Amino acid sequence: MKTRSRRCAIAACGLCIAAGVVCGQTANPPARVPEGEQILFLIDDSGSMTASGFDLQRPFASRWELVQEIFPKWLAKLPHNVPAGVVSVGGNCGVPPNLSIRATLDRTLVGSALLNMQPNGSTKLNQVLAASPTLFQPGVAGAKRIVLLSDGLNTCEPLGSTCELARKLHADYGITIDVVSLVTDPSVEPEFRCVADVSKGSFQSPQTLVDLSQIQIGRVDFWPYVVMILVFFTLSLSARILYRHGVHVWRWSPLKSISGASAFLLFGCLSAYLVLFLFNSWFSMAVGLFAAAGLLAISSHRAENPATTVAADRPWPTNSLGVALVFGVLLSTTSAAGQSLPASCKKVVQGTPRHHHIIALDMSGSVARFIPDMKLLVACYATNYALPGEEISLLAFGTNSRGEVREIRTFAVPPSGSTEVLNGLLDDLALQDVRATRTYFRPLADFLNEFLKGVRLEPVVVVVSDGKSDGFADAASGRVNFREIPFESFGKQGIYSAPGMNGWRVAIQSAASMDLTALFQNPIVERHPKDRSHQTLSSVLQPCLVDPQVYFDPDTEITVVPHWNPFNRIDSGTLTLTISSECVTRLRSFRVQMRRGQKLIELGSISATPIGESARSFRLPISQSPTGVESTEASIQLVLDQGTSSRVVYPQSNSITVVRETPYLREYGLPLTTGALAGVLVLFFAIRTIGHHSTEKKNRPMFVKGLSGYAVAVKPGQRISVGGEGCDVSLPELPPQVVLAYAESINDRNALLLHPEPGFQLRVDGKSVLGTTVYSLGHQLQFTSPEGAAFDLKLFSATERSVGFGSSMFGPDSSTDQLFSSKEVGSSGRAANSNFPI
Amino acid sequence: MVILALFLLAWFVVCTWLYRVLRSHAWLAGSSTASCAFFLGATVACGFFVVRAAFLVPLGIAVTTLLCLHIRGSRIQAPSENPHLDPAFSDAAMTRPIGAPATGGSMDNFSI
């Protein structure tokens, strides 16, 4: 019996210890790879947010005022452990957002962010959305949610579809976008709906302030509630079982049984509540362990006293139970721990290709057993940090007895990612025999120093090893003749472990731009650095090869000239920069800024341009508002783009640049005056020409002819005679000198004023007309003499070509009229009545 | 969700079988044990959707231990062989055939 109870006690202890280990292991992965929802608020602070009338209850309140009022309420709705950030999407296009706070638990910082802002400018929604992944806390797995509040679509570069951008963000980063639309234009709404749909978010279009305040922020996770209910049922039934077991098996009194069952129920529910909703885990673990250990202890105690129990008939299977539980839970948690690394493998960088990742793997026999984990880490690293277009170089060292270093392959990351290529390369690496390989770090450093000279992008050197060098011992024994360096010398940025790493480490050295905290969160502190007389970290890899300095000098003087249009208040000029780099040629991206007084003016940017030891010149156009001061001093600075960070570089020698503004009159006075005089002259001649043309057109004669013969020119106001031979328009049937009527030109070029001679009766188109009349050319005329003879004729409009030689174009008054005589004017009439007395 | 539903269905079948096995033992709370086992399995299954539910593992171990201790009594001797047991539990009550209605002596009708 004693043996049995001892075994029971041992099993109980084993179970408790195992549970502790299990809990520790199950608790650790979330600690190493934090997980939880993060929320980023994208608040539109463009100029349109100043419009009022959104809420009819408060018609004079602008949208921005309502947002400022509602934003703290939204924050208050969030669970206290959900990091929240805020970024504004208004302001001028192409410049960074006015407000940008990365997701944080500091509610005061985020809540007060909007208070002092004033909406203005355009809506650079696409620009901010594209950069939004960097505003989530890196290295935190779990849902990433953007709450977009806007009253309009994107109006800045890049001008692509916001919906497509949202789809890409969801695919690449798992970002969900909830849209809170304040738009009043119905045509905008489909785009916002598309943004919400493709990112698996929600679309809400509140109409009042109350609607705004009732918007659900974040995801409603019902699973904790489900689990809590299930835990309650489980514990209730467990309490009942405990009661009955106590009464009937352990022979407890009913009061004791009820107390024990109630305590179990209460503490169990409390611990579950603490775990699920208040994120307090230790109390729950303590309650569970205490309960399990207590049950086992009571059971084993009862087993030793069969008189007090009914369950002492056979060897108690506590040992088997405990061992089974230990193995079962350990098995499950071991598999879970193995999955903790891939859980953090998600792209955490974005933007343009920037880095050359040099990954050096220790392939010696001493790390052979870690190779699968190393492969996993390398694949995870590449997934996290290598962008398509960047380069990866895979190096292996410690591959033979001489500890040689070799480059396995350098390749550009394809659009589909580098994991497949890397896995293929790593699978080809053969495992080495421990005794057949030597690990030396000095040859690796020399190799890297040479290798870095050919790197064009910013290098990131990652050395993966167990850190055990054979160089120190071999140097002491004379096997090698170089001075070995410690593994830690490669870790200028630090020596790290990663989830799943045990027995091996990672040394990282790069420019300051690389934020690797998403994967490497556990820096390893060297406990006894003074024990080793190794060289300093900076001397291993030449600093200028890893992070070369950039030198530049601007012009000592810049001249800006005003725009030719005096109403355009922009002066422009050109700045010339001479830029060089230390040591090696690298692709650099930078912005050029001019600091002038309190103002910081962006002059331009240059991206991915090779900068080497030989100086290169860049000419940048400058545009600025005139200050009215002819000569001012400014300082030019470069802002090196380093991905998530930036570095300001100041001029090497010309720290002050004089900006000279040319006054408008000095620049354009002479040409402006000359131009004005020329304009006046041109205007004068134009007016004169037009006047002459107008006069000529006004005095141009009309041409009249009969059915046959030549046309007769009739100047305005000129009178011509119609009659027998000798008249301007003569009829051969009439006696000479007989005049039927006089025709006079009027303003209408298709009509004449007709004055019949006294005694003649005139009929136009058969209608009798008395006295002077306006005659439209082409109509039938009939003159009836006092004797009753009738003469029919028609007058027609003619062209200048119809005027025959000798006809008068300008009438008898004209000087040229002397060339013509009335006899030479062709007849246009004919006798309509042959009985006219001649 | 489909996997969860399938698991719960399978677990329900297992617990039903457990109930049918245990209900013939009068002093055991057969229905309670089977129900508790079912809800424990459901809690574990749903706990996969809650990150911090891993911290409930010790509590689950405690409940499992209690269930195991309790089920262990299925091999308990009959009351006639255990005179210290409550005489109210007769052999008839202890050995109710499967499917037969519970009598007044069954612990299945016992209530706290």
XYZ file of C-alpha atoms in Angstrom, chain A residues 360-367 371 394-408 428-441 443-444 447 470:
42
model
C 25.858 33.526 -43.711
C 25.028 30.098 -42.369
C 27.299 28.071 -40.167
C 27.290 24.667 -41.862
C 29.793 22.978 -39.620
C 29.031 19.645 -38.042
C 28.450 21.175 -34.620
C 25.272 22.857 -35.846
C 19.968 22.953 -39.679
C 23.426 32.935 -49.204
C 26.869 32.165 -47.817
C 28.042 29.057 -46.037
C 31.036 28.815 -43.753
C 32.606 26.014 -41.759
C 31.877 23.594 -44.558
C 35.178 21.720 -44.481
C 38.280 21.119 -42.429
C 39.762 24.451 -43.505
C 36.687 26.352 -42.405
C 36.235 27.854 -45.854
C 33.587 30.354 -46.734
C 31.743 30.082 -50.025
C 28.962 31.905 -51.725
C 26.156 29.524 -52.484
C 20.935 21.088 -51.292
C 23.288 21.822 -48.424
C 24.752 18.611 -47.119
C 25.068 17.946 -43.422
C 28.632 17.793 -42.269
C 30.493 15.539 -39.954
C 31.406 17.187 -36.666
C 35.014 16.031 -36.813
C 35.473 16.946 -40.484
C 34.666 20.641 -40.197
C 36.213 23.634 -38.504
C 34.468 26.894 -37.741
C 36.502 30.086 -38.141
C 35.043 33.565 -38.079
C 37.868 34.090 -42.822
C 34.165 34.900 -42.816
C 35.119 37.257 -47.136
C 37.630 26.411 -33.479
